[in-house]
Structures are given as structure tokens and as C-alpha cells.
Amino acid sequence: MRPSWAAMKPVTGRNRIVGDGGILALLGALICLSGCHSPPVADSLHRFEFKQPHMGTLFTITLYARGELAARVGVEAAFAKIAALNQIMTDYDPESELMQLGRKPVGEPIRVSNELFDILQKSQRVAELSDGAFDVTIGPVVRQWRRTRRTGNLPSPEALARVREPVGWRKLQLDARQQTVTLTVPDMQLDLGGIAKGYAADQALAVLKAHGLPCALVAASGDIAVGDPPPGKRNWRVAVGKLDGNEDKPARILFLNNAAVSTSGDAEQFFEIGGQRYSHIVDPRTGFGLAERLQVTVIGRRATDTDAFATAASVLGVERGAALLESQSDLAGVFIWKRGKETDVFRSKRAR
Ligand code: ADP
Ligand code: MG
């Protein structure tokens, strides 16, 4: 069985933890929104770090606990939660709940698990707010691009039109009362690759908190969720990678607690055909992988949101993407746009 989505991604993170604590500086206004906690009592807490591969990437959990046993019990439960979510949401395993849903009769409401319903509901909200730039019905087109990446042949206009036919977030209908999902046209395929890692990071953080481990950070490549800060510190320090993947000189350091950050962009996941670079993020309006060299970092309260909104803002580009982030009171974003030899940095209002 193949691993889950983003299988070709190297296990390096675009967002990196660079150490603990520090002063509340960059993006101060936003970070205060997410709660300026007074530092917990430092004394007997020790730092632990654990890594496990999930969802085609490496998850890292960093936390503070009184002892190794408490840390291990919590972390095992958190990783088990991530594995369980992957089993529901991956499109690489034909037996996942998501893939089984795709084989149900068209037009029939299907009752789904709490987690699948929850993430689909959150996905549809971002789809609506972004006017369909974020769209989990993009599955058939993403699969087409995975083939293109393997074969090196661009799809014909007819082939592209065919796979685009069942795409459109309004073709996915949810009924909250019955907790059912209806795929309203044939050949629909859902793809949660643009939101699942953030969702898993949030859920893992919640599991750690329930185990009495609130001072924790969960990182899944470009998606990071942080809880209470390290003992004696006011924040976690997170380095946001550069557009070209060079992490020696990170673009910026963020100071965060009880918050999340996601970076979407073409630094890691791209391929070239005929000298043109294509991202694994697809523009639902054209069916093409993004060709712009744009890296978007979104900061917010929940990694589920930052993950999905970072993907959406990548599709929308600087102007409309920034407007989308500004429409949400708890989001801020930084856009790094490379055009030829020029690299420009744009910030949404709350990131200034
Ligand atoms: P990463 O996986 O590198 O963190 P993203 O969070 O932006 O990047 O997710 C990219 C993945 O999202 C793609 O691999 C694909 O599975 C899915 N996807 C691609 N385009 C879209 C889109 N327009 N809306 C929603 N999901 C998308
Ligand atoms: Mg995303």
C-alpha cells in the first residue's frame, strides 16, 4: 500500500521550530489575538521531541512534561489519532472512508463518521469563502496531474475537460442534521490533501492537552499547531522557510502560542514540463497546476484553517488572497512572490 497524499514530498519542513520562547515581536497584534498567556511555572517540566511518518510527511511533536512516561503516553495517543484520521481521509487507500464514500450510489445521502463530516464541513466553508478556489472535489483533476507528473505528458484539452466535469464544491452536499454526505454527480472524487494535515495537527494537539500536556507543538511539514508556550516563555518560535526551500536563512521567525501557521507554495512539490513549473496545487477554474512562484504563509488560531486558507490564497494570488485573509478576523498572511529575478513580499493587513 502506498502512503497517503503528497507521497513524493521529501521529509523536510517549510516551517521549522528554531528554539523556544522569545519576545512577542513579529505579527504582535495577531498573536495577542490568540492569547498572551502568562508563562506556566517552569520548574519540573522537561522537553521531549518525537517524530513519526504519517500522511506522506514527517510529523514532529515537541512538548514539555514532568517525565518521559507521561510524555510517551500522550504522544502515542496523539500519533494514534493522526493514524486514525489518515485511515479515514487518505485517497491513497481504496478502503479509507473517503474512498468508500466515492463508490456509493450517486445522489444518495451517506452517513459518515464525525471526523469526516467535520472536515468536509470546514472544507465547504473555505470553499464558499474563497469562491471555490479551495475545493475538495478537485480529486479527479489532482489524479490527472499525478499521472502527468509520472508520464511527463500534459493532458489533452478533452482529457482535462473530462476530469473537470465532476469538479465543483456545490456538487458536494452536506446535511448536518443527518450527518450525511451526498455526491450529486457521477465520477466525483474528494481530495482532502489541502486541509487534512492541519486538521490532524489540531486534533493531535487536543489529544495532548487532554493528556495533561498543554505545552506542545505539532508540526506536519508546512502545517504547525502550537499550544501553551514552553515553561517560562511567552511563545514558541517558528521559522518560516524561504521560497526556494533554503532553510539556512529562514524568511522570518514567528512567535506563537495557542495558534497555528501553514505555508503553501511550490518550494517542495512541483514538477516541470517543457520548461514550465507546475505546483501540486490546482486552480479549480482552469484545472491546471499553479505556475506562479508564490509561497503563502497563513497564521491563525487553528491549523485546519491555516492549511486550507493557505491553499486557497495560493490559488487566488496576492491581491484576492490577501483580501480573503483580511475577511477573517483571526487570520493573517505573508505572500512571497518570485517573478524572474525579483522576489516581492506582501502582507495582509493584520500581518503588518
Ligand atoms: P502541502 O500538502 O504541500 O502542505 P497544500 O496544503 O497546499 O500543500 O495542499 C496541496 C494538496 O491539496 C494537493 O496535493 C492536493 O491534494 C490538494 N489540492 C490541490 N489543489 C487544491 C485546491 N484548489 N483546493 C483544495 N485542495 C487542493
Ligand atoms: Mg493546505
XYZ file of C-alpha atoms and ligand atoms in Angstrom:
380
model
C 0.000 0.000 0.000
C 1.292 3.446 -0.822
C 1.481 6.086 1.845
C -1.065 8.841 1.855
C -1.152 12.019 -0.206
C 1.927 14.004 -1.064
C 3.883 10.763 -1.294
C 6.678 12.368 -3.287
C 7.338 15.061 -0.776
C 10.750 14.985 0.928
C 10.533 14.960 4.701
C 11.790 18.466 5.255
C 9.579 21.112 6.737
C 8.926 24.526 5.272
C 8.059 25.751 8.712
C 10.630 24.875 11.313
C 10.866 25.269 15.063
C 14.038 27.150 15.868
C 14.044 27.137 19.623
C 11.710 28.035 22.392
C 10.384 31.244 23.674
C 11.438 34.756 22.861
C 9.805 38.130 22.868
C 6.462 38.917 21.408
C 7.570 40.810 18.356
C 6.620 39.963 14.821
C 2.936 39.998 13.974
C 2.321 41.078 17.538
C -1.266 42.158 17.016
C -2.338 38.839 15.652
C -0.501 36.839 18.250
C -2.165 38.779 21.053
C -5.470 37.838 19.493
C -4.519 34.232 20.028
C -3.993 34.831 23.723
C -0.996 36.249 25.562
C -0.719 33.693 28.343
C 1.305 34.236 31.420
C 4.195 31.781 31.459
C 3.497 28.485 33.264
C 5.593 27.520 36.270
C 8.871 26.333 34.801
C 10.311 24.064 37.438
C 9.879 20.421 36.747
C 8.952 20.300 33.081
C 11.354 18.715 30.583
C 11.444 18.979 26.803
C 10.709 15.931 24.640
C 10.579 15.520 20.894
C 9.059 12.649 18.898
C 8.810 12.035 15.158
C 6.620 9.693 13.140
C 5.792 9.456 9.430
C 2.114 9.981 8.627
C 0.150 11.353 5.671
C 3.176 11.227 3.370
C 5.213 13.501 5.628
C 7.001 13.517 8.958
C 5.013 14.646 11.999
C 7.065 16.108 14.836
C 5.667 16.576 18.324
C 7.611 18.752 20.746
C 6.288 19.014 24.280
C 7.076 19.689 27.908
C 6.210 17.055 30.505
C 7.205 16.148 34.039
C 8.629 12.818 32.940
C 9.243 10.596 29.948
C 6.432 8.190 30.737
C 3.784 10.928 30.768
C 5.240 12.330 27.545
C 5.226 8.940 25.813
C 1.669 8.047 26.829
C 0.371 11.362 25.495
C 2.393 11.257 22.307
C 1.384 7.705 21.499
C -2.267 8.691 21.820
C -1.652 11.751 19.614
C 0.095 9.741 16.894
C -2.663 7.098 17.094
C -5.210 9.851 16.468
C -3.262 11.063 13.417
C -3.061 7.497 12.062
C -6.803 7.023 12.593
C -7.553 10.271 10.768
C -5.338 9.202 7.879
C -7.242 5.920 7.675
C -10.452 7.915 7.247
C -9.191 10.626 4.925
C -6.449 9.326 2.648
C -7.132 8.944 -1.053
C -4.226 6.507 -1.431
C -6.016 3.631 0.333
C -9.096 2.367 -1.555
C -10.531 1.202 1.797
C -10.389 4.586 3.534
C -13.785 6.001 4.487
C -13.256 8.792 1.957
C -12.630 6.371 -0.913
C -15.546 4.132 0.102
C -17.758 7.198 0.026
C -16.705 7.758 -3.598
C -18.092 4.340 -4.545
C -21.558 4.888 -3.084
C -24.541 5.467 -5.379
C -24.692 8.951 -6.886
C -27.269 11.225 -5.278
C -27.734 9.086 -2.173
C -27.124 10.687 1.246
C -24.454 8.645 3.034
C -23.943 8.860 6.775
C -20.273 9.415 7.624
C -18.062 9.484 10.719
C -17.908 12.572 12.939
C -14.380 13.373 11.766
C -15.146 13.069 8.053
C -18.256 15.182 8.399
C -16.398 17.772 10.456
C -13.522 18.192 7.983
C -15.910 18.283 5.000
C -17.981 20.952 6.711
C -14.852 23.022 7.366
C -13.705 22.460 3.773
C -17.016 23.653 2.361
C -16.840 26.794 4.468
C -13.431 27.667 2.991
C -14.705 26.765 -0.494
C -17.586 29.194 -0.120
C -15.466 31.996 1.368
C -12.814 31.586 -1.331
C -15.363 31.410 -4.128
C -14.279 27.863 -4.958
C -10.503 28.464 -5.005
C -10.302 25.842 -2.278
C -12.285 22.848 -3.460
C -12.086 19.292 -2.103
C -13.989 17.948 -5.120
C -10.788 18.611 -7.096
C -9.842 14.878 -6.772
C -10.195 13.808 -10.453
C -8.035 16.735 -11.605
C -5.377 16.092 -8.945
C -5.212 12.460 -10.073
C -4.812 13.599 -13.665
C -1.882 15.819 -12.581
C -0.285 12.941 -10.705
C -0.382 10.965 -13.997
C 1.042 13.943 -15.869
C 3.843 14.147 -13.351
C 4.662 10.447 -13.885
C 4.440 10.458 -17.687
C 5.625 13.987 -18.436
C 2.746 14.449 -20.913
C 0.321 17.316 -20.438
C -3.333 16.236 -20.658
C -5.187 16.976 -23.883
C -7.912 19.640 -23.623
C -10.507 16.837 -23.981
C -8.970 14.772 -21.180
C -8.803 17.838 -18.949
C -12.425 18.732 -19.706
C -13.463 15.181 -18.810
C -11.802 15.186 -15.395
C -13.086 18.679 -14.650
C -16.694 17.661 -15.299
C -17.456 16.346 -11.777
C -15.480 19.122 -10.000
C -17.277 21.892 -8.113
C -17.801 22.354 -4.393
C -21.556 22.833 -4.810
C -21.815 19.287 -6.178
C -20.908 18.070 -2.690
C -23.891 18.372 -0.358
C -23.838 18.036 3.412
C -26.728 17.565 5.787
C -25.653 18.496 9.310
C -28.784 17.139 10.980
C -28.417 13.669 9.490
C -24.594 13.906 9.262
C -24.813 12.739 5.669
C -22.811 13.496 2.539
C -24.252 13.390 -0.980
C -22.116 13.256 -4.113
C -24.576 14.641 -6.608
C -22.921 13.763 -9.936
C -21.065 10.674 -11.268
C -17.266 10.256 -11.010
C -16.764 12.630 -8.086
C -13.609 12.119 -6.031
C -12.832 14.021 -2.878
C -9.273 15.069 -2.012
C -8.501 16.342 1.485
C -4.764 16.863 0.805
C -5.118 20.643 1.222
C -6.581 20.516 4.749
C -6.008 17.104 6.372
C -2.521 17.741 7.764
C -3.649 20.916 9.501
C -6.726 19.112 10.822
C -4.574 16.242 12.111
C -2.180 18.699 13.800
C -5.100 20.391 15.625
C -6.548 17.060 16.708
C -3.174 15.787 17.916
C -2.699 18.954 19.976
C -6.149 18.435 21.526
C -5.241 14.851 22.454
C -2.034 16.051 24.131
C -3.991 18.662 26.071
C -6.482 16.019 27.207
C -3.494 14.043 28.496
C -2.405 16.988 30.631
C 0.252 18.118 28.132
C -0.795 21.636 27.059
C 2.766 22.917 26.374
C 3.097 21.266 22.991
C 3.740 21.863 19.325
C 2.661 19.572 16.474
C 4.346 20.058 13.109
C 3.395 18.327 9.870
C 5.797 19.708 7.305
C 4.328 23.128 6.414
C 1.479 22.954 8.943
C 2.116 23.685 12.621
C -0.248 23.894 15.594
C 1.065 25.197 18.914
C -0.495 25.067 22.378
C 0.715 26.788 25.532
C 4.283 28.104 25.308
C 7.327 26.366 26.777
C 7.749 26.850 30.540
C 8.982 30.306 31.431
C 8.496 31.547 27.864
C 5.714 33.505 26.257
C 5.817 31.857 22.843
C 7.084 29.144 20.587
C 9.454 30.345 17.872
C 8.681 29.041 14.408
C 10.880 29.711 11.375
C 9.063 30.066 8.072
C 11.083 28.690 5.174
C 12.155 30.508 2.045
C 10.588 30.167 -1.368
C 13.461 28.124 -2.742
C 13.440 25.722 0.192
C 16.698 27.108 1.597
C 16.184 26.862 5.332
C 19.570 28.182 6.344
C 18.190 31.668 6.107
C 14.504 31.444 7.011
C 12.314 34.198 5.639
C 11.042 35.094 9.081
C 10.603 33.925 12.652
C 7.117 33.816 14.149
C 6.384 33.946 17.872
C 3.243 31.950 18.596
C 1.185 30.388 21.353
C -2.232 28.731 21.093
C -2.109 29.405 17.378
C -1.233 27.823 14.050
C 0.758 28.541 10.931
C 0.771 26.931 7.484
C 2.884 27.513 4.428
C 1.722 26.536 0.954
C 3.844 27.041 -2.056
C 5.900 25.412 -4.711
C 9.176 25.080 -2.793
C 8.924 21.308 -2.463
C 6.093 19.974 -4.543
C 6.396 20.894 -8.172
C 7.345 19.400 -11.493
C 8.435 20.775 -14.852
C 7.172 20.122 -18.338
C 8.611 21.972 -21.313
C 10.434 24.404 -19.036
C 7.206 25.327 -17.213
C 6.962 24.707 -13.489
C 3.656 23.390 -12.093
C 2.623 23.196 -8.454
C 0.632 20.330 -6.937
C -1.963 22.949 -6.034
C -4.545 23.111 -8.809
C -6.602 26.111 -9.845
C -10.165 24.735 -9.966
C -11.071 27.435 -12.509
C -8.598 26.118 -15.095
C -7.753 22.585 -13.983
C -4.054 23.497 -14.230
C -1.388 23.241 -11.544
C -0.356 26.724 -10.385
C 2.513 28.110 -12.431
C 3.224 31.184 -10.271
C 6.196 31.051 -7.909
C 4.154 32.081 -4.899
C 4.623 30.998 -1.307
C 1.848 31.821 1.133
C 2.155 31.647 4.917
C -1.054 31.936 6.918
C -1.195 32.469 10.680
C -4.361 31.867 12.660
C -5.913 30.051 15.562
C -6.319 26.562 14.080
C -4.094 24.661 11.670
C -7.210 23.324 9.923
C -7.950 26.896 8.855
C -4.395 27.991 8.149
C -3.817 24.884 5.989
C -6.953 25.320 3.888
C -6.707 29.119 3.643
C -3.032 28.919 2.617
C -4.011 26.639 -0.267
C -6.929 28.920 -1.167
C -4.778 32.069 -1.039
C -2.153 30.383 -3.256
C -4.828 29.826 -5.899
C -6.231 33.355 -5.584
C -2.851 35.098 -5.781
C -1.620 38.097 -3.805
C -4.447 40.583 -4.161
C -7.507 38.366 -3.834
C -5.692 36.038 -1.434
C -4.870 38.904 0.944
C -8.475 40.132 0.719
C -9.688 36.641 1.637
C -7.429 36.523 4.715
C -8.458 40.037 5.707
C -12.114 38.948 5.606
C -11.410 36.624 8.552
C -10.721 38.373 11.869
C -8.318 35.676 13.108
C -6.156 35.212 10.005
C -3.060 36.972 8.688
C -0.816 36.104 5.785
C 2.523 36.753 4.142
C 2.988 36.238 0.394
C 6.426 35.736 -1.140
C 6.171 36.105 -4.890
C 9.070 35.331 -7.198
C 8.961 36.810 -10.700
C 12.106 36.209 -12.701
C 14.946 37.514 -10.560
C 12.623 39.688 -8.462
C 11.203 38.491 -5.156
C 8.472 40.593 -3.569
C 6.928 40.234 -0.146
C 3.305 41.227 0.522
C 1.470 41.122 3.820
C -2.219 41.081 4.611
C -3.282 43.926 6.930
C -3.030 42.028 10.211
C 0.470 40.788 9.346
C 1.981 44.255 9.153
P 1.029 20.816 1.141
O 0.439 19.466 1.008
O 2.325 20.992 0.451
O 1.019 21.344 2.537
P -1.354 22.221 0.449
O -1.832 22.270 1.841
O -1.487 23.456 -0.333
O 0.133 21.798 0.315
O -2.169 21.053 -0.259
C -1.940 20.665 -1.559
C -2.799 19.448 -1.826
O -4.176 19.841 -1.770
C -2.609 18.835 -3.200
O -1.624 17.833 -3.172
C -3.982 18.252 -3.476
O -4.114 17.010 -2.827
C -4.918 19.232 -2.817
N -5.338 20.342 -3.675
C -4.770 20.793 -4.815
N -5.415 21.884 -5.293
C -6.436 22.133 -4.418
C -7.471 23.119 -4.365
N -7.583 24.075 -5.279
N -8.340 23.043 -3.318
C -8.246 22.088 -2.380
N -7.286 21.136 -2.382
C -6.384 21.165 -3.374
Mg -3.191 23.487 2.617
